[in-house]
Amino acid sequence: MRKPLLCLLFLSLISLLMANSFSAKDTPWDDGKSIDLSWELSPMVKRVEISRQNGDEPARILLNTAESSGSFTDNELQPNNEYHYQLKAFFQDDDLTLLASAQTKEQWFYMGKLGFLILLLIICIAIIYYIQAARAGKEFFIRRIAGLDCMEEAIGRATEKGKPILYVPGISDLDDIQTIASLTILSHLAERTAEYDTEIIVPCRFSMVLSAAKEVVREAYIKAGRLDAYKADNIFYLTDDQFGFVAGIDGIMLRRKPAANFFMGSFYAESLILAETGFATGAIQTAGTAQAHQLPFFVVTCDYTLIGEELFAASAYLSKDPQQLGSLKGHDFGKLLIILLIVVGVILEILGVSNLKEFIAGAIS
Amino acid sequence: MKRSLPLFFAFIVGFIVLLSEFIPHSPFNQIVSTLEGWFMIISGFAILLGQISLIRMNTHKIAHRLPNWQYHLAGLISFALMLSFGLLWGMRETPGILGDAPGIQAWLGLKPFDYLFDNAYLPLSATLFSLLAFFIASAAYRAFIIRGLESNLLMITAIIVIIGRTSIGTMFTGWLPENLQFWHFPNLADFIMEYPNTAAQRAILISAGLGIVGSSLRIILGIERSYLGGDK
């Protein structure tokens, strides 16, 4: 009677042990800084504790869970290093320890971004193609952008009234592409103000932007042949603080009463405070930003608003350079491509096919 | 040379940063983090330029007694005070040149820099931010004035969202039966925010993304040069 019972107990123990597994694998297609851990234990497990044990370092507990199976990614590791993991499973009367190790490996490609790369390449090739076509003399139709056409009107009004123009290049630093786009617009605007001998005031929030803005305006005045009219003190630093910067600009608007205000670049909560104060002073206002949340404020309070893409197209549009205008045609191609992808994606999703969505979203199935 | 060297650097750096988005292997990831470090270092030095600009502009206005010169004097004094307090006695956990000023801390309850920060700077900042509420009201009033079909639609949508986001919305249509729950104000407001609003915002974001691609490409290829101050 005892022998079959012992056999049964032995077999059940074996099956219990066989059901338990713990593995560690290098995360595929990454920068070699993470390892994927997965475990499959008997449902009778009460608690699972996973820790990392490396060399002489004390063991670091990564996870404490009651789930009998699951996965976990250990991040922020060093590339090309071997890591050892220990899983402790606590059962009612017993506990079990499982070990696993893996080596992190740097990969040469983020496979999850393949969809983005293909899209980017197609759009870049299209832009380069249209630039080349423009170089070859092909003319493209570019729709009018009222916010940029108004620049002449704003400068003219400021000149007539003998008032300055205020140009705010956003509140982000030079590492924001919107600030770069803003500086390219400033270059064109400063050239026109130099021609009309109208004063331009450029308050800056960051010192890097200040240096770049000074150089841009100075070069624009040189280009217009009016270096004598260039006033370095009109491009100045106010403060790094967001609301301090806004208070400073509001003060300038109320004291100097500029005839035209330009708010181009990246704006956040201060957008409405700036634009509404400008509206109260009666200035003609033009704003441009790619911050979707701030656009409604600008649309309401400004005479003209450059929406998203128009901010980046502004320099090309203003330069009237056929090569740059050609690149705008490339944007249109990109838009067409994305519209097509959305339509095809929606149809495929309705049909229950998710491959395209997963491919674009960077999900590796 | 003055123009071609920055263009060359823009091309090389732009290309490397672009590649590093798709290549996780070293040295690309290290180069990008190094470049980011360089940017921080250059920014640190550039702060000095900002301070010089600030002092020069303000002193010029004070020296020439230009209109409102008193404000510039107040600005300069505030700047000097905060700078001196920060340097002499530090802030929060960081000691200054003269240590932690236990005597002043016992009197003020805080270090002088932190005292001014908490009792002058923060209230001023909050005051300015709170103006937003009044500006939103006046801007909304102008936006909602009925002029045509679009402003009519805008006003109706705004009223639904405003009511739906307050407890009045629940009170107005809370009695609706289960099969008409879609018309319940909070549900309508959620629908507007989740579908038409999100769709429009995403359209703007996608077009802005395309604009960024085009703009970056023009800069990397050296077609766009006006950010350097000139086209040629």
Coordinates of C-alpha atoms in Angstrom, one line a residue:
Chain A
M1 CA 0.0 0.0 0.0
R2 CA 2.9 2.4 0.8
K3 CA 4.8 1.7 -2.4
P4 CA 2.1 2.9 -4.9
L5 CA 1.5 6.0 -2.7
L6 CA 5.2 6.9 -2.8
C7 CA 5.2 6.3 -6.6
L8 CA 2.2 8.6 -6.9
L9 CA 3.9 11.3 -4.8
F10 CA 7.1 11.0 -6.8
L11 CA 5.3 11.3 -10.1
S12 CA 3.3 14.3 -9.0
L13 CA 6.5 15.9 -7.8
I14 CA 8.2 15.3 -11.1
S15 CA 5.2 16.6 -13.1
L16 CA 5.2 19.7 -10.8
L17 CA 8.8 20.3 -11.5
M18 CA 8.4 19.6 -15.2
A19 CA 5.8 22.3 -15.4
N20 CA 8.0 25.0 -14.0
S21 CA 10.2 26.9 -16.3
F22 CA 12.1 30.2 -16.2
S23 CA 14.0 31.7 -19.1
A24 CA 16.0 34.8 -19.9
K25 CA 16.6 36.0 -23.4
D26 CA 18.3 39.1 -24.9
T27 CA 15.5 41.4 -26.1
P28 CA 15.6 41.2 -29.9
W29 CA 16.3 44.2 -32.2
D30 CA 17.3 46.6 -29.4
D31 CA 20.3 48.6 -28.2
G32 CA 21.5 45.7 -25.9
K33 CA 20.2 47.3 -22.7
S34 CA 17.4 44.9 -21.8
I35 CA 16.7 41.2 -21.2
D36 CA 13.3 39.5 -21.5
L37 CA 12.4 37.2 -18.7
S38 CA 9.5 34.7 -18.8
W39 CA 8.3 32.1 -16.4
E40 CA 5.7 29.3 -16.4
L41 CA 5.0 27.8 -13.0
S42 CA 2.5 25.5 -11.5
P43 CA -0.8 27.3 -10.8
M44 CA -0.4 26.3 -7.1
V45 CA 2.4 28.9 -6.7
K46 CA 1.6 31.5 -4.0
R47 CA 4.3 34.1 -4.7
V48 CA 7.1 34.6 -7.3
E49 CA 10.2 36.7 -6.7
I50 CA 12.7 37.4 -9.4
S51 CA 16.1 38.9 -8.6
R52 CA 19.2 39.8 -10.6
Q53 CA 22.5 38.4 -9.2
N54 CA 25.7 39.7 -10.8
G55 CA 29.2 39.0 -9.6
D56 CA 29.8 40.3 -6.1
E57 CA 26.9 42.7 -6.3
P58 CA 24.1 42.1 -3.8
A59 CA 21.1 40.5 -5.4
R60 CA 18.5 43.0 -6.6
I61 CA 14.9 42.1 -6.4
L62 CA 13.2 43.1 -9.7
L63 CA 9.7 41.7 -9.3
N64 CA 7.4 40.3 -6.7
T65 CA 4.2 38.9 -8.1
A66 CA 1.5 36.2 -7.4
E67 CA 1.1 35.3 -11.1
S68 CA 2.1 31.8 -12.0
S69 CA 3.1 32.7 -15.5
G70 CA 4.2 35.9 -17.1
S71 CA 7.0 38.0 -18.6
F72 CA 9.1 40.9 -17.5
T73 CA 11.7 43.1 -19.2
D74 CA 14.8 44.0 -17.2
N75 CA 15.9 47.4 -18.6
E76 CA 18.8 49.8 -18.3
L77 CA 21.5 47.1 -18.5
Q78 CA 24.9 47.3 -19.9
P79 CA 25.3 46.1 -23.5
N80 CA 27.3 42.9 -24.2
N81 CA 27.2 41.8 -20.5
E82 CA 26.1 38.5 -19.1
Y83 CA 23.4 38.7 -16.4
H84 CA 22.2 36.0 -14.0
Y85 CA 18.7 35.8 -12.7
Q86 CA 17.1 33.8 -9.9
L87 CA 13.4 33.0 -9.6
K88 CA 12.1 31.9 -6.3
A89 CA 8.6 30.3 -6.3
F90 CA 6.9 30.0 -3.0
F91 CA 4.3 27.2 -2.7
Q92 CA 2.1 26.3 0.2
D93 CA 4.7 24.1 1.9
D94 CA 7.7 24.4 -0.2
D95 CA 9.7 26.8 -2.3
L96 CA 11.5 26.3 -5.6
T97 CA 14.5 28.2 -7.0
L98 CA 15.1 28.4 -10.8
L99 CA 18.1 30.1 -12.5
A100 CA 18.5 31.6 -15.9
S101 CA 21.2 33.7 -17.6
A102 CA 21.4 35.7 -20.8
Q103 CA 23.8 38.1 -22.5
T104 CA 22.7 41.5 -23.7
K105 CA 23.6 42.1 -27.4
E106 CA 23.5 45.3 -29.4
Q107 CA 21.7 44.9 -32.6
W108 CA 22.4 46.7 -35.9
F109 CA 18.8 47.6 -36.6
Y110 CA 15.6 48.4 -34.7
M111 CA 13.3 46.0 -36.6
G112 CA 10.3 47.6 -34.9
K113 CA 11.0 50.8 -36.8
L114 CA 11.2 49.2 -40.2
G115 CA 7.8 50.6 -41.1
F116 CA 8.9 54.1 -40.1
L117 CA 12.1 53.8 -42.1
I118 CA 10.3 52.7 -45.3
L119 CA 7.8 55.6 -44.9
L120 CA 10.6 58.1 -44.2
L121 CA 12.6 56.9 -47.2
I122 CA 9.6 57.1 -49.6
I123 CA 8.8 60.7 -48.4
C124 CA 12.5 61.8 -48.6
I125 CA 12.9 60.3 -52.1
A126 CA 9.7 62.2 -53.1
I127 CA 11.0 65.5 -51.7
I128 CA 14.4 65.0 -53.4
Y129 CA 12.6 64.1 -56.6
Y130 CA 10.5 67.3 -56.6
I131 CA 13.5 69.4 -55.7
Q132 CA 15.4 67.9 -58.7
A133 CA 12.3 68.5 -60.9
A134 CA 12.2 72.2 -59.7
R135 CA 15.9 72.5 -60.5
A136 CA 15.2 71.2 -64.0
G137 CA 12.8 74.1 -64.4
K138 CA 9.4 72.4 -63.7
E139 CA 7.0 74.8 -62.1
F140 CA 4.7 73.8 -59.3
F141 CA 1.5 75.2 -58.0
I142 CA 1.8 76.1 -54.3
R143 CA -1.4 77.2 -52.6
R144 CA -1.4 80.6 -51.0
I145 CA -0.7 80.8 -47.3
A146 CA -2.6 83.9 -46.0
G147 CA -0.5 84.0 -42.8
L148 CA 2.6 84.5 -44.8
D149 CA 1.2 86.8 -47.4
C150 CA 0.1 89.1 -44.7
M151 CA 3.8 89.8 -43.7
E152 CA 4.0 92.7 -46.2
E153 CA 0.7 94.1 -44.9
A154 CA 2.0 93.9 -41.3
I155 CA 5.4 95.5 -42.2
G156 CA 3.6 98.2 -44.2
R157 CA 1.3 99.0 -41.3
A158 CA 4.2 99.2 -38.9
T159 CA 6.1 101.5 -41.3
E160 CA 3.1 103.8 -41.7
K161 CA 2.5 104.1 -38.0
G162 CA 6.2 104.4 -37.2
K163 CA 5.8 101.6 -34.6
P164 CA 8.0 98.5 -34.2
I165 CA 7.3 94.9 -35.0
L166 CA 7.5 92.3 -32.3
Y167 CA 8.8 88.9 -33.1
V168 CA 8.7 86.1 -30.5
P169 CA 10.6 82.9 -31.7
G170 CA 8.7 80.6 -29.3
I171 CA 9.6 79.5 -25.8
S172 CA 11.7 76.4 -26.7
D173 CA 15.4 76.2 -27.0
L174 CA 17.4 75.8 -30.3
D175 CA 17.0 72.0 -30.1
D176 CA 13.4 72.3 -31.1
I177 CA 12.8 72.2 -34.9
Q178 CA 10.0 74.8 -34.4
T179 CA 12.5 77.3 -33.1
I180 CA 14.7 76.7 -36.2
A181 CA 11.7 77.1 -38.5
S182 CA 10.9 80.3 -36.6
L183 CA 14.4 81.6 -37.1
T184 CA 14.2 81.0 -40.8
I185 CA 11.0 83.1 -40.9
L186 CA 12.7 85.8 -38.8
S187 CA 15.4 85.9 -41.4
H188 CA 12.9 86.8 -44.2
L189 CA 11.0 89.2 -42.0
A190 CA 14.1 91.0 -40.8
E191 CA 15.2 91.5 -44.4
R192 CA 11.9 93.1 -45.2
T193 CA 12.0 95.3 -42.1
A194 CA 15.5 96.4 -43.0
E195 CA 14.3 97.4 -46.4
Y196 CA 11.4 99.4 -45.0
D197 CA 13.6 100.7 -42.1
T198 CA 11.1 99.5 -39.5
E199 CA 12.3 98.5 -36.1
I200 CA 12.1 94.8 -35.1
I201 CA 12.1 93.7 -31.5
V202 CA 13.1 90.0 -30.8
P203 CA 12.9 89.0 -27.1
C204 CA 14.4 85.5 -26.5
R205 CA 13.9 83.0 -23.7
F206 CA 17.1 81.1 -24.1
S207 CA 20.6 82.3 -24.7
M208 CA 21.3 79.9 -27.5
V209 CA 18.2 81.3 -29.3
L210 CA 19.4 84.8 -28.6
S211 CA 22.8 84.1 -30.2
A212 CA 21.2 82.5 -33.3
A213 CA 18.5 85.3 -33.6
K214 CA 21.2 88.0 -33.4
E215 CA 23.2 86.4 -36.1
V216 CA 20.1 85.8 -38.3
V217 CA 18.8 89.4 -38.0
R218 CA 22.3 90.9 -38.5
E219 CA 22.9 88.8 -41.7
A220 CA 19.4 89.8 -42.9
Y221 CA 20.3 93.5 -42.5
I222 CA 23.6 92.9 -44.3
K223 CA 21.8 91.2 -47.1
A224 CA 19.4 94.1 -47.4
G225 CA 22.4 96.5 -47.4
R226 CA 21.2 98.2 -44.2
L227 CA 23.7 97.2 -41.6
D228 CA 23.7 100.8 -40.3
A229 CA 20.0 100.3 -39.3
Y230 CA 20.7 97.1 -37.4
K231 CA 20.2 97.5 -33.6
A232 CA 21.8 94.7 -31.7
D233 CA 20.0 95.8 -28.5
N234 CA 16.6 95.0 -30.0
I235 CA 17.4 91.3 -29.9
F236 CA 17.7 90.6 -26.3
Y237 CA 17.4 87.9 -23.6
L238 CA 14.5 88.3 -21.1
T239 CA 14.5 85.3 -18.8
D240 CA 14.4 81.5 -18.9
D241 CA 11.3 81.4 -16.7
Q242 CA 8.1 80.7 -18.8
F243 CA 5.8 83.2 -17.1
G244 CA 8.5 85.7 -16.4
F245 CA 9.2 85.7 -20.2
V246 CA 5.5 86.2 -20.8
A247 CA 5.3 89.1 -18.3
G248 CA 8.3 90.7 -20.0
I249 CA 6.7 90.5 -23.5
D250 CA 3.3 91.7 -22.2
G251 CA 5.1 94.7 -20.8
I252 CA 6.8 95.4 -24.1
M253 CA 3.5 95.1 -25.9
L254 CA 1.7 97.5 -23.5
R255 CA 4.5 100.0 -23.4
R256 CA 5.9 100.0 -26.9
K257 CA 2.5 99.2 -28.7
P258 CA 4.0 97.3 -31.6
A259 CA 2.0 97.6 -34.8
A260 CA 2.5 93.9 -35.6
N261 CA 3.1 90.9 -33.5
F262 CA 4.6 87.6 -34.7
F263 CA 4.4 84.6 -32.5
M264 CA 6.2 81.8 -34.4
G265 CA 7.6 78.6 -32.8
S266 CA 6.8 76.4 -29.9
F267 CA 4.3 77.8 -27.4
Y268 CA 2.6 76.3 -24.4
A269 CA 0.3 77.7 -21.7
E270 CA 1.4 81.2 -22.3
S271 CA 0.1 81.4 -25.9
L272 CA -3.3 82.9 -25.0
I273 CA -1.8 85.4 -22.5
L274 CA 0.5 86.7 -25.2
A275 CA -2.0 86.8 -28.0
E276 CA -4.8 88.2 -26.0
T277 CA -2.6 91.0 -24.7
G278 CA -1.5 91.7 -28.3
F279 CA -5.1 91.8 -29.4
A280 CA -5.9 94.3 -26.6
T281 CA -3.1 96.6 -28.0
G282 CA -4.7 96.5 -31.4
A283 CA -1.7 95.0 -33.2
I284 CA -2.0 93.0 -36.3
Q285 CA -1.1 89.5 -35.2
T286 CA 0.3 86.4 -36.9
A287 CA 1.0 83.2 -35.1
G288 CA 2.4 79.9 -36.1
T289 CA 2.9 76.7 -34.1
A290 CA 2.9 73.0 -34.4
Q291 CA 1.5 72.6 -30.9
A292 CA -2.0 71.4 -31.7
H293 CA -3.3 72.3 -28.2
Q294 CA -2.3 76.0 -28.6
L295 CA -3.7 76.5 -32.1
P296 CA -7.3 77.2 -31.0
F297 CA -6.1 80.1 -28.8
F298 CA -4.1 81.5 -31.7
V299 CA -6.9 81.1 -34.2
V300 CA -9.3 83.0 -31.9
T301 CA -6.9 85.9 -31.0
C302 CA -4.7 86.3 -34.1
D303 CA -5.5 87.7 -37.5
Y304 CA -3.6 85.0 -39.2
T305 CA -2.4 81.6 -38.0
L306 CA 0.1 79.2 -39.5
I307 CA -1.2 75.7 -38.6
G308 CA 1.3 72.9 -38.1
E309 CA 3.0 72.2 -41.4
E310 CA 2.6 75.8 -42.6
L311 CA 5.2 76.9 -40.0
F312 CA 7.8 74.6 -41.5
A313 CA 6.8 75.5 -45.1
A314 CA 7.0 79.2 -44.4
S315 CA 10.7 79.6 -45.2
A316 CA 10.4 77.8 -48.5
Y317 CA 7.3 79.7 -49.3
L318 CA 8.8 83.1 -48.5
S319 CA 12.1 82.5 -50.3
K320 CA 10.3 81.8 -53.6
D321 CA 13.2 79.6 -54.4
P322 CA 12.0 76.9 -56.9
Q323 CA 14.1 74.3 -55.1
Q324 CA 12.6 74.9 -51.8
L325 CA 9.1 75.2 -53.3
G326 CA 9.7 71.8 -54.9
S327 CA 10.2 70.3 -51.4
L328 CA 6.8 71.6 -50.4
K329 CA 5.4 69.4 -53.2
G330 CA 7.1 66.5 -51.5
H331 CA 5.1 67.3 -48.4
D332 CA 2.0 67.0 -50.4
F333 CA 3.1 63.6 -51.7
G334 CA 3.6 62.5 -48.1
K335 CA 0.2 63.7 -47.2
L336 CA -1.3 61.7 -50.1
L337 CA 0.6 58.6 -49.1
I338 CA -0.6 58.9 -45.5
I339 CA -4.2 59.4 -46.6
L340 CA -3.9 56.3 -48.7
L341 CA -2.4 54.3 -45.9
I342 CA -5.2 55.4 -43.5
V343 CA -7.9 54.4 -46.0
V344 CA -6.3 51.0 -46.8
G345 CA -5.6 50.5 -43.1
V346 CA -9.2 51.1 -42.1
I347 CA -10.5 48.8 -44.9
L348 CA -8.0 46.0 -43.8
E349 CA -9.0 46.5 -40.1
I350 CA -12.7 46.1 -41.0
L351 CA -11.8 42.9 -42.8
G352 CA -9.9 41.7 -39.7
V353 CA -6.4 42.0 -41.2
S354 CA -4.1 43.8 -38.8
N355 CA -0.7 43.2 -40.5
L356 CA -0.5 46.8 -42.0
K357 CA -1.4 48.4 -38.7
E358 CA 1.1 46.3 -36.8
F359 CA 3.8 47.0 -39.4
I360 CA 3.3 50.7 -39.3
A361 CA 2.9 50.8 -35.5
G362 CA 6.2 49.0 -35.2
A363 CA 4.8 45.9 -33.6
I364 CA 6.6 42.7 -34.4
S365 CA 4.1 39.9 -34.5
Chain B
M1 CA 34.1 79.0 -45.3
K2 CA 31.9 80.8 -42.7
R3 CA 28.8 79.4 -44.4
S4 CA 30.1 76.0 -45.7
L5 CA 31.6 74.8 -42.4
P6 CA 28.2 75.0 -40.5
L7 CA 26.5 73.4 -43.5
F8 CA 29.0 70.6 -43.5
F9 CA 28.5 70.0 -39.7
A10 CA 24.7 70.2 -40.1
F11 CA 24.9 67.5 -42.8
I12 CA 27.2 65.2 -40.8
V13 CA 25.4 65.6 -37.5
G14 CA 22.0 65.5 -39.0
F15 CA 22.8 62.3 -40.9
I16 CA 24.3 60.6 -37.8
V17 CA 21.4 61.5 -35.6
L18 CA 19.0 60.2 -38.3
L19 CA 20.9 56.9 -38.6
S20 CA 21.0 56.5 -34.8
E21 CA 17.2 56.5 -34.7
F22 CA 17.3 53.1 -36.6
I23 CA 20.7 51.7 -35.5
P24 CA 20.9 50.8 -31.8
H25 CA 24.5 49.6 -32.1
S26 CA 27.4 51.6 -30.8
P27 CA 28.9 54.0 -31.7
F28 CA 25.7 55.6 -33.0
N29 CA 23.9 55.7 -29.6
Q30 CA 27.0 57.0 -27.9
I31 CA 27.6 59.7 -30.5
V32 CA 24.0 60.9 -30.0
S33 CA 24.3 61.1 -26.2
T34 CA 27.7 62.8 -26.6
L35 CA 26.1 65.4 -29.0
E36 CA 23.3 66.0 -26.5
G37 CA 26.0 66.5 -23.8
W38 CA 27.8 69.0 -26.0
F39 CA 24.5 70.9 -26.5
M40 CA 24.1 71.1 -22.7
I41 CA 27.7 72.4 -22.3
I42 CA 27.3 75.0 -25.1
S43 CA 23.9 76.0 -23.5
G44 CA 25.7 76.4 -20.2
F45 CA 28.2 78.8 -21.7
A46 CA 25.5 80.6 -23.6
I47 CA 23.7 81.4 -20.4
L48 CA 26.5 83.9 -19.7
L49 CA 25.7 85.6 -23.1
G50 CA 22.1 85.9 -21.9
Q51 CA 23.1 87.4 -18.6
I52 CA 25.4 89.9 -20.4
S53 CA 22.6 90.8 -22.8
L54 CA 20.2 91.3 -19.8
I55 CA 22.6 93.5 -17.8
R56 CA 23.6 95.5 -20.9
M57 CA 20.1 96.2 -22.0
N58 CA 18.9 97.2 -18.6
T59 CA 21.9 99.4 -17.6
H60 CA 21.6 101.2 -21.0
K61 CA 18.0 102.1 -20.3
I62 CA 18.7 103.1 -16.7
A63 CA 21.8 105.1 -17.7
H64 CA 20.0 107.1 -20.4
R65 CA 16.9 107.5 -18.2
L66 CA 14.7 106.0 -21.0
P67 CA 10.9 105.8 -20.4
N68 CA 10.0 103.4 -17.6
W69 CA 13.7 103.0 -16.5
Q70 CA 12.5 102.3 -13.0
Y71 CA 11.2 98.9 -14.0
H72 CA 14.6 98.0 -15.5
L73 CA 16.2 99.1 -12.2
A74 CA 13.8 96.9 -10.3
G75 CA 14.6 94.0 -12.6
L76 CA 18.4 94.5 -12.2
I77 CA 18.1 94.7 -8.4
S78 CA 16.0 91.5 -8.3
F79 CA 18.5 89.7 -10.5
A80 CA 21.4 90.9 -8.3
L81 CA 19.6 89.9 -5.1
M82 CA 18.7 86.4 -6.2
L83 CA 22.2 85.9 -7.6
S84 CA 23.9 87.1 -4.4
F85 CA 21.7 85.1 -2.1
G86 CA 22.1 82.0 -4.2
L87 CA 25.9 82.3 -4.3
L88 CA 26.4 83.3 -0.6
W89 CA 24.0 80.9 1.2
G90 CA 23.0 78.4 -1.5
M91 CA 19.5 76.9 -2.0
R92 CA 17.6 74.0 -0.4
E93 CA 20.2 71.3 0.2
T94 CA 23.1 73.0 -1.6
P95 CA 25.3 75.2 0.7
G96 CA 26.6 78.5 -0.6
I97 CA 30.0 80.2 -0.3
L98 CA 29.2 81.2 3.3
G99 CA 27.6 77.9 4.2
D100 CA 24.0 77.3 5.1
A101 CA 23.3 80.5 7.1
P102 CA 21.7 78.8 10.1
G103 CA 21.2 82.2 11.8
I104 CA 19.2 83.6 8.8
Q105 CA 17.4 80.3 8.5
A106 CA 16.3 80.5 12.1
W107 CA 14.9 84.0 11.5
L108 CA 13.3 83.5 8.1
G109 CA 12.5 79.8 8.4
L110 CA 14.3 79.3 5.0
K111 CA 17.4 80.2 3.2
P112 CA 17.2 83.8 1.8
F113 CA 17.1 82.5 -1.8
D114 CA 14.4 79.9 -1.0
Y115 CA 12.4 82.5 1.0
L116 CA 12.3 84.9 -2.0
F117 CA 11.6 82.0 -4.4
D118 CA 8.7 80.7 -2.3
N119 CA 7.3 84.1 -1.2
A120 CA 7.9 86.4 -4.2
Y121 CA 8.7 84.4 -7.3
L122 CA 6.0 81.6 -7.0
P123 CA 3.1 83.9 -6.1
L124 CA 4.0 86.2 -9.0
S125 CA 4.2 83.3 -11.4
A126 CA 0.9 81.9 -10.2
T127 CA -0.7 85.3 -10.6
L128 CA 0.3 85.5 -14.2
F129 CA -0.8 82.0 -14.9
S130 CA -4.2 82.7 -13.2
L131 CA -4.8 85.5 -15.7
L132 CA -5.3 82.7 -18.2
A133 CA -8.8 82.1 -16.9
F134 CA -9.9 85.7 -17.7
F135 CA -8.2 85.6 -21.1
I136 CA -9.9 82.3 -21.9
A137 CA -13.3 83.9 -21.1
S138 CA -12.7 86.9 -23.2
A139 CA -11.3 84.9 -26.1
A140 CA -14.1 82.4 -25.9
Y141 CA -16.7 85.2 -26.0
R142 CA -15.2 86.5 -29.3
A143 CA -15.0 83.0 -30.7
F144 CA -18.5 82.1 -29.9
I145 CA -20.2 85.2 -31.4
I146 CA -22.5 83.8 -34.1
R147 CA -21.3 85.1 -37.5
G148 CA -21.9 82.2 -39.8
L149 CA -22.4 78.4 -40.0
E150 CA -18.8 77.6 -38.7
S151 CA -19.1 79.8 -35.7
N152 CA -22.6 78.5 -35.0
L153 CA -21.2 74.9 -35.0
L154 CA -18.3 76.0 -32.9
M155 CA -20.6 77.6 -30.3
I156 CA -23.0 74.5 -30.2
T157 CA -20.0 72.1 -29.8
A158 CA -18.4 74.3 -27.1
I159 CA -21.7 74.6 -25.1
I160 CA -22.1 70.8 -25.2
V161 CA -18.5 70.2 -24.1
I162 CA -18.7 72.9 -21.3
I163 CA -22.0 71.6 -20.0
G164 CA -20.8 67.9 -20.3
R165 CA -17.7 68.6 -18.3
T166 CA -19.7 70.1 -15.4
S167 CA -22.1 68.6 -12.9
I168 CA -25.0 70.5 -14.6
G169 CA -24.6 68.2 -17.6
T170 CA -25.3 65.2 -15.4
M171 CA -28.3 66.9 -13.9
F172 CA -29.8 68.0 -17.2
T173 CA -29.8 64.7 -19.0
G174 CA -29.3 62.2 -16.2
W175 CA -32.9 61.1 -16.5
L176 CA -32.5 59.8 -20.1
P177 CA -33.3 56.1 -20.5
E178 CA -30.5 53.6 -21.2
N179 CA -31.0 53.4 -24.9
L180 CA -30.6 57.2 -25.2
Q181 CA -27.5 57.4 -23.1
F182 CA -25.4 58.6 -26.1
W183 CA -27.3 62.0 -25.8
H184 CA -26.4 62.3 -22.2
F185 CA -24.3 65.5 -22.0
P186 CA -21.2 64.0 -20.4
N187 CA -21.3 61.1 -23.0
L188 CA -21.7 63.6 -25.9
A189 CA -18.8 65.7 -24.6
D190 CA -16.7 62.6 -24.3
F191 CA -17.6 61.6 -27.9
I192 CA -16.7 65.0 -29.2
M193 CA -13.4 65.1 -27.4
E194 CA -12.5 61.5 -28.3
Y195 CA -13.4 61.3 -32.0
P196 CA -13.8 64.6 -34.0
N197 CA -11.4 66.5 -31.7
T198 CA -8.7 63.7 -31.6
A199 CA -9.1 63.2 -35.4
A200 CA -8.5 66.9 -36.1
Q201 CA -5.6 67.1 -33.8
R202 CA -4.0 64.0 -35.2
A203 CA -4.4 65.4 -38.7
I204 CA -2.5 68.5 -37.6
L205 CA 0.2 66.4 -35.9
I206 CA 0.7 64.2 -39.0
S207 CA 1.0 67.2 -41.3
A208 CA 3.4 68.9 -38.8
G209 CA 5.4 65.6 -38.8
L210 CA 5.7 65.8 -42.6
G211 CA 6.7 69.4 -42.3
I212 CA 9.5 68.5 -39.9
V213 CA 10.7 65.8 -42.2
G214 CA 10.8 68.2 -45.1
S215 CA 12.3 71.0 -43.1
S216 CA 15.0 68.7 -41.6
L217 CA 15.8 67.3 -45.0
R218 CA 16.2 70.8 -46.4
I219 CA 18.6 71.7 -43.5
I220 CA 20.6 68.5 -43.8
L221 CA 21.0 68.9 -47.5
G222 CA 21.9 72.5 -47.2
I223 CA 19.0 73.8 -49.3
E224 CA 17.6 75.7 -46.4
R225 CA 20.2 78.2 -45.2
S226 CA 18.2 81.1 -43.8
Y227 CA 18.7 79.9 -40.2
L228 CA 22.4 80.7 -40.7
G229 CA 21.4 84.2 -41.6
G230 CA 21.5 84.1 -45.4
D231 CA 20.4 82.1 -48.4
K232 CA 23.7 82.1 -50.2

